[in-house]
Coordinates of C-alpha atoms in Angstrom, one line a residue:
M1 CA 120.3 57.3 63.6
K2 CA 123.4 55.4 65.2
Q3 CA 125.1 58.6 64.7
L4 CA 122.4 60.7 66.6
I5 CA 122.6 58.2 69.5
K6 CA 126.3 58.5 69.6
L7 CA 126.0 62.2 69.8
S8 CA 123.4 62.0 72.4
R9 CA 126.0 60.7 75.1
K10 CA 127.6 64.1 74.5
T11 CA 124.8 66.3 74.6
P12 CA 122.3 67.3 76.8
L13 CA 118.8 65.5 76.4
F14 CA 117.0 68.5 75.3
V15 CA 119.4 69.0 72.3
S16 CA 119.5 65.5 71.3
F17 CA 115.8 65.2 71.2
C18 CA 115.7 68.5 69.2
L19 CA 118.2 67.1 66.7
L20 CA 116.3 63.9 66.5
L21 CA 113.0 65.6 65.5
S22 CA 114.7 67.5 63.4
T23 CA 116.2 64.9 61.3
F24 CA 112.9 63.0 61.4
G25 CA 111.0 65.7 60.0
M26 CA 113.4 66.8 57.1
A27 CA 114.1 62.8 56.3
Q28 CA 110.3 62.6 55.7
N29 CA 110.4 65.4 53.0
G30 CA 113.6 63.2 51.4
T31 CA 115.9 66.4 52.3
A32 CA 119.1 65.7 53.9
T33 CA 119.8 67.6 56.9
C34 CA 122.9 69.9 57.8
T35 CA 124.3 67.6 60.7
E36 CA 124.3 64.8 58.8
C37 CA 127.4 66.2 57.0
H38 CA 128.3 68.5 59.4
Q39 CA 128.4 66.2 62.4
D40 CA 131.7 67.8 63.7
Q41 CA 130.0 71.0 64.5
V42 CA 127.5 69.7 66.9
K43 CA 129.6 66.8 68.7
K44 CA 130.5 68.5 71.9
D45 CA 129.0 68.8 74.9
Y46 CA 127.0 71.7 74.9
V47 CA 125.1 72.4 71.4
H48 CA 123.8 76.0 70.5
G49 CA 120.1 75.9 70.2
P50 CA 119.9 77.0 66.7
S51 CA 122.9 74.6 65.5
A52 CA 120.6 71.8 67.2
T53 CA 117.2 72.5 65.7
D54 CA 117.3 75.3 63.1
C55 CA 120.6 76.4 61.1
M56 CA 118.5 78.4 59.0
A57 CA 118.1 81.0 61.8
C58 CA 121.7 82.0 61.1
H59 CA 122.4 81.0 57.8
E60 CA 120.4 81.5 54.3
S61 CA 121.0 80.0 50.8
N62 CA 123.1 82.0 48.6
G63 CA 121.5 80.2 45.6
Q64 CA 124.5 78.2 44.8
E65 CA 124.4 74.2 44.8
H66 CA 124.9 72.6 47.8
P67 CA 126.6 70.2 48.4
A68 CA 129.0 70.8 45.8
T69 CA 132.8 70.9 45.5
G70 CA 133.9 74.8 46.3
N71 CA 130.3 76.1 46.7
A72 CA 129.6 77.7 50.2
G73 CA 126.2 77.3 49.5
F74 CA 125.1 79.4 52.5
T75 CA 126.1 82.7 54.0
L76 CA 125.0 84.4 57.3
K77 CA 122.3 86.4 57.8
A78 CA 124.2 88.9 59.3
E79 CA 127.8 89.7 60.4
G80 CA 129.8 89.6 63.5
K81 CA 127.7 91.0 66.7
D82 CA 124.6 91.9 64.4
L83 CA 123.7 88.3 63.9
C84 CA 124.3 87.2 67.6
F85 CA 122.7 90.4 68.8
S86 CA 119.4 89.3 66.8
C87 CA 119.0 86.7 69.6
H88 CA 121.2 87.8 72.6
T89 CA 119.3 91.1 73.3
D90 CA 120.4 91.0 76.8
V91 CA 124.4 91.2 75.9
S92 CA 123.4 93.8 73.4
A93 CA 121.8 95.9 76.3
Q94 CA 125.3 95.9 78.2
L95 CA 126.9 97.8 75.7
D96 CA 125.2 100.9 76.8
L97 CA 127.5 100.4 79.9
K98 CA 131.0 102.5 80.2
Y99 CA 133.6 99.8 80.0
K100 CA 133.4 97.2 77.1
H101 CA 135.7 94.2 76.9
A102 CA 137.6 94.8 73.6
P103 CA 136.6 91.7 71.7
V104 CA 132.8 92.8 72.5
K105 CA 133.3 96.3 71.4
Q106 CA 134.8 95.1 68.1
G107 CA 132.1 92.7 67.4
D108 CA 134.1 89.7 68.1
C109 CA 132.0 87.2 69.5
V110 CA 133.5 84.1 68.2
G111 CA 136.8 85.0 69.6
C112 CA 135.3 83.7 72.8
H113 CA 132.4 81.5 71.8
D114 CA 131.8 78.5 69.6
P115 CA 128.7 79.3 67.7
H116 CA 127.9 75.8 67.2
S117 CA 129.1 73.4 70.0
S118 CA 131.6 73.7 73.2
D119 CA 132.9 71.4 75.6
S120 CA 132.2 74.5 78.2
P121 CA 129.1 75.9 79.3
K122 CA 127.9 79.1 77.8
M123 CA 129.4 78.1 74.6
V124 CA 133.1 79.3 75.5
A125 CA 135.9 78.1 73.5
D126 CA 137.8 77.1 76.7
T127 CA 137.1 77.9 80.5
S128 CA 138.8 80.8 82.3
P129 CA 141.5 81.3 82.8
T130 CA 142.5 79.2 80.0
L131 CA 140.6 81.3 77.4
C132 CA 141.7 84.6 79.0
F133 CA 145.1 83.8 78.6
L134 CA 144.8 83.9 74.7
C135 CA 144.7 87.7 75.2
H136 CA 146.0 88.4 78.7
E137 CA 149.3 86.4 78.2
D138 CA 150.9 89.4 80.3
K139 CA 149.1 87.5 83.4
Q140 CA 149.7 84.0 82.5
K141 CA 153.4 84.8 82.4
A142 CA 153.2 86.7 85.7
Q143 CA 151.3 83.6 87.5
T144 CA 154.4 81.0 85.8
E145 CA 157.2 83.5 87.3
A146 CA 155.5 85.1 90.4
A147 CA 156.8 83.9 93.8
V148 CA 153.3 84.4 95.3
V149 CA 150.1 83.5 93.3
H150 CA 146.6 84.4 94.6
K151 CA 145.1 81.0 94.2
A152 CA 141.6 82.6 93.7
S153 CA 142.6 84.5 90.6
F154 CA 143.7 81.1 88.8
E155 CA 141.1 78.7 89.8
E156 CA 139.0 77.4 86.9
G157 CA 136.5 80.1 86.3
A158 CA 138.2 82.4 88.3
C159 CA 138.3 85.5 86.2
S160 CA 134.7 85.8 85.9
S161 CA 134.5 85.7 89.9
C162 CA 135.7 89.3 89.5
H163 CA 135.3 90.3 86.0
T164 CA 132.5 90.4 83.7
P165 CA 133.1 89.4 80.0
H166 CA 131.1 91.9 78.4
S167 CA 131.0 95.2 79.7
S168 CA 130.5 96.8 83.3
K169 CA 129.9 100.3 84.8
L170 CA 133.4 99.6 86.5
K171 CA 137.2 99.9 85.5
R172 CA 138.7 96.9 84.2
L173 CA 135.2 95.3 84.0
L174 CA 134.9 94.5 87.7
T175 CA 131.8 93.1 88.7
K176 CA 131.6 94.9 92.1
E177 CA 133.7 97.8 93.4
S178 CA 137.4 96.3 94.3
K179 CA 137.1 96.7 97.7
E180 CA 134.0 95.1 97.9
L181 CA 135.1 92.2 95.9
C182 CA 138.0 91.5 97.9
L183 CA 135.6 91.1 101.1
D184 CA 133.4 88.9 99.6
C185 CA 135.9 86.2 100.0
H186 CA 138.4 87.8 103.0
N187 CA 135.0 87.7 105.3
K188 CA 136.4 84.4 107.1
R189 CA 139.5 83.1 108.6
I190 CA 141.5 81.7 105.6
K191 CA 144.2 78.9 106.2
R192 CA 146.9 79.2 103.6
E193 CA 149.0 76.4 102.2
D194 CA 151.8 77.2 104.5
E195 CA 150.0 77.0 107.8
T196 CA 149.9 80.7 108.4
I197 CA 146.1 82.2 108.9
I198 CA 144.5 85.5 107.1
E199 CA 141.8 87.1 109.5
N200 CA 138.4 87.7 108.8
M201 CA 139.2 91.0 107.2
A202 CA 136.0 92.4 106.8
K203 CA 135.0 91.6 110.8
H204 CA 138.3 93.4 111.5
L205 CA 137.4 96.7 109.3
E206 CA 133.7 96.8 110.6
E207 CA 135.0 96.1 114.2
N208 CA 137.5 99.0 114.4
E209 CA 137.0 102.6 114.3
F210 CA 140.1 104.1 112.3
N211 CA 140.4 102.2 108.9
H212 CA 143.5 102.8 106.7
K213 CA 142.7 105.7 104.4
A214 CA 144.3 103.5 101.5
L215 CA 141.3 100.8 102.0
K216 CA 138.5 103.4 101.2
K217 CA 137.8 102.0 98.1
R218 CA 140.4 99.4 97.3
C219 CA 142.8 96.8 98.7
S220 CA 144.7 96.8 95.2
G221 CA 146.8 99.8 95.9
C222 CA 149.1 97.6 98.0
H223 CA 148.3 94.2 96.8
D224 CA 148.1 93.0 93.4
P225 CA 145.0 90.6 93.1
H226 CA 146.7 88.3 90.9
S227 CA 150.4 87.7 91.6
G228 CA 153.5 89.3 93.2
S229 CA 157.4 88.9 94.1
R230 CA 156.8 89.7 97.5
Q231 CA 154.9 88.4 100.6
F232 CA 150.9 88.9 100.4
M233 CA 151.6 90.2 96.7
L234 CA 152.3 93.5 98.0
K235 CA 153.3 96.3 95.6
G236 CA 156.4 97.5 97.0
N237 CA 159.1 96.5 99.3
F238 CA 157.9 95.9 103.3
P239 CA 159.8 94.2 105.8
E240 CA 158.7 90.6 106.6
N241 CA 161.1 90.4 109.6
T242 CA 160.7 92.3 112.9
Y243 CA 163.7 94.2 112.2
V244 CA 165.3 95.5 109.4
Q245 CA 167.8 98.4 108.2
G246 CA 166.1 101.9 108.6
I247 CA 166.1 103.0 104.9
E248 CA 163.8 104.0 102.4
E249 CA 164.2 101.0 100.1
N250 CA 163.0 98.7 103.0
F251 CA 159.9 100.7 103.3
E252 CA 159.0 101.7 99.8
L253 CA 155.3 100.3 99.8
C254 CA 154.7 103.0 102.7
F255 CA 156.4 105.7 100.8
N256 CA 154.4 105.3 97.9
C257 CA 152.1 107.6 100.0
H258 CA 153.6 108.7 103.1
D259 CA 156.2 111.4 103.5
S260 CA 159.6 109.7 103.7
D261 CA 160.9 112.8 106.1
L262 CA 159.5 110.5 108.9
L263 CA 162.2 108.3 108.5
N264 CA 165.1 110.4 107.6
L265 CA 164.6 113.8 109.3
E266 CA 166.2 113.4 113.1
K267 CA 164.1 116.7 113.8
T268 CA 160.5 118.3 112.5
D269 CA 158.0 119.7 113.2
M270 CA 155.4 118.5 110.7
S271 CA 156.7 115.7 109.1
T272 CA 155.1 113.1 111.8
M273 CA 152.7 113.6 114.8
F274 CA 155.1 110.9 116.5
R275 CA 157.7 113.6 118.2
E276 CA 158.7 115.1 121.4
G277 CA 158.7 118.5 120.5
E278 CA 160.7 118.8 117.4
R279 CA 162.5 115.3 118.2
N280 CA 161.3 112.8 115.5
L281 CA 160.4 109.3 117.4
H282 CA 159.9 107.7 113.9
Y283 CA 163.4 108.4 113.2
V284 CA 164.5 107.1 116.9
H285 CA 163.0 104.0 116.0
V286 CA 163.1 102.9 113.0
N287 CA 166.2 105.1 111.4
Q288 CA 168.9 102.5 112.6
E289 CA 170.9 99.5 111.6
K290 CA 168.1 97.5 113.6
G291 CA 164.9 99.4 112.6
R292 CA 161.6 98.5 113.9
K293 CA 158.8 97.6 111.1
C294 CA 155.9 99.3 111.3
T295 CA 153.6 96.8 112.1
L296 CA 155.6 96.7 115.6
C297 CA 153.1 99.7 116.2
H298 CA 150.6 99.9 113.5
D299 CA 147.8 98.0 112.4
V300 CA 148.2 98.4 108.8
H301 CA 144.3 97.8 108.1
A302 CA 142.2 99.0 110.9
A303 CA 142.7 99.9 114.7
K304 CA 140.9 101.5 117.6
N305 CA 143.3 103.9 118.1
A306 CA 144.0 107.2 115.8
Q307 CA 147.1 106.9 113.7
L308 CA 146.4 103.0 113.5
I309 CA 148.3 102.3 116.7
A310 CA 147.6 98.7 117.4
K311 CA 146.1 97.3 120.7
E312 CA 148.2 94.4 120.3
V313 CA 151.0 93.2 117.7
K314 CA 152.7 89.8 116.7
F315 CA 156.3 89.8 118.3
G316 CA 156.8 85.9 116.9
S317 CA 154.3 83.7 118.9
W318 CA 153.4 86.4 121.6
N319 CA 150.7 89.0 121.1
M320 CA 152.5 91.8 122.6
P321 CA 150.3 94.5 124.2
L322 CA 151.1 98.0 123.5
N323 CA 149.0 99.8 126.0
F324 CA 149.0 103.2 124.1
V325 CA 146.9 105.8 125.3
A326 CA 146.3 108.7 123.5
T327 CA 146.5 112.3 124.8
D328 CA 145.7 116.0 123.4
D329 CA 149.0 116.5 122.3
G330 CA 150.7 113.0 122.2
G331 CA 150.0 109.9 124.1
T332 CA 151.6 107.2 126.4
C333 CA 152.8 103.7 125.9
A334 CA 154.2 100.5 127.7
T335 CA 154.9 97.6 125.5
G336 CA 157.1 94.5 125.8
C337 CA 159.9 96.8 124.4
H338 CA 160.2 99.2 127.3
K339 CA 158.3 100.6 130.4
E340 CA 155.8 103.3 130.1
R341 CA 157.0 106.3 128.3
S342 CA 155.4 109.4 127.2
Y343 CA 155.6 111.9 124.4
S344 CA 154.1 115.5 123.9
R345 CA 154.3 117.2 120.5
G346 CA 154.2 120.8 122.6
T347 CA 157.3 120.3 124.7
T348 CA 161.2 120.8 124.4
P349 CA 163.0 117.7 124.1
T350 CA 164.9 116.8 127.1
N351 CA 168.3 114.7 126.5

C-alpha cells in the first residue's frame, strides 16, 4: 500500500484509484497483481489505462509458470499495430489517408509511444521536438548549425503544430495547407529578438490586390520553415543591404523563377516589361557595381500595383514614396531617387 501511495503522487488521481481497486480486488483472492512486481512499468506521470487496471487486456498467459526464472509467462494478444488498433480505432481509420508517417505505416507504435507509462501526454516517449529528432537527425543538425532558426519550429510541441504524427491528406504530413499554416501565426505583428518587426502578413495579403504568384499555395518556395543560413531563412541569396553588385549570384532567390535576362541583357523586347522600347530598365537600375535591390521598387509579398510595385519602401528609417502610376504601355514614378520619369515600351529609346 505504501508503494501505491508513492505512485499516486506521480500519476493522475483516477489512475491511482484504479490501481488501488485492482490491487484490493485481486488481493482478496490471494493473487499477486502485476504491478506489485512490475512497478517500474507504471511509475511515470501518465499511465496507460490497461496498464493501470487490466494488464490482461493486452497480455495473455502462455501456460508457463510465472513468475519463474527464464519464463516469460505471458505473450501479447496481437502484434504491433494490430494490438494497438484493437482499441485505438480512430488512429486505425487515419491509415486511409494518402500520406502516412513511416513508423505508423510499419506498425511501429512503440517507436514513439510507451505502452505502459510515460512522463509526457499521449504516452509519447519524449516531447517534441526531442522525440522527432530521434529519426529526423538532419533537422536537429540544421537547427544546431543554422545562422537563423525559426523559433516556432523548435519550441516544445512545435512539430505537431504543423505536422500530424500519424497520417495526412497533405504532403509532409501537414495539418493544413502550407500557406494557411504560416498565416495562422503570421496574422499579427511579430517583434523579433533583434527588435525588428515582421508585419501582419495575413492582413497585408488580404488588403493588396496583387499577390506574389509564388505565394499562391505556399511560403516555403522562398523560405525554409525550420532554419537557414540567410536572413528570414531564405532559400537563396538575396541582398540584405540597399545596394549590391548587380550579378546573378546576388539575386539567386529571384532567379529560381524569374528569367535572369532581365538583369543581363542591355536591350530586349521580351525579357522584362520594365523597358523603354528595347532599353532594359532593370539592367539600368541593377546591372552595375551599385545595383539596387529588388525591394527598392517591389513589395515581394503583395502590392496594390501590378508587377508588385510598392506604394512606398523602406530606405533606412525613411518610408520612401514611389508615386508610381501605371499607363497602358508603361508607367511614371517620382521617387526619392530621382524626379518624375516615365517610360513606354512602344517607343524607341532616346539618348
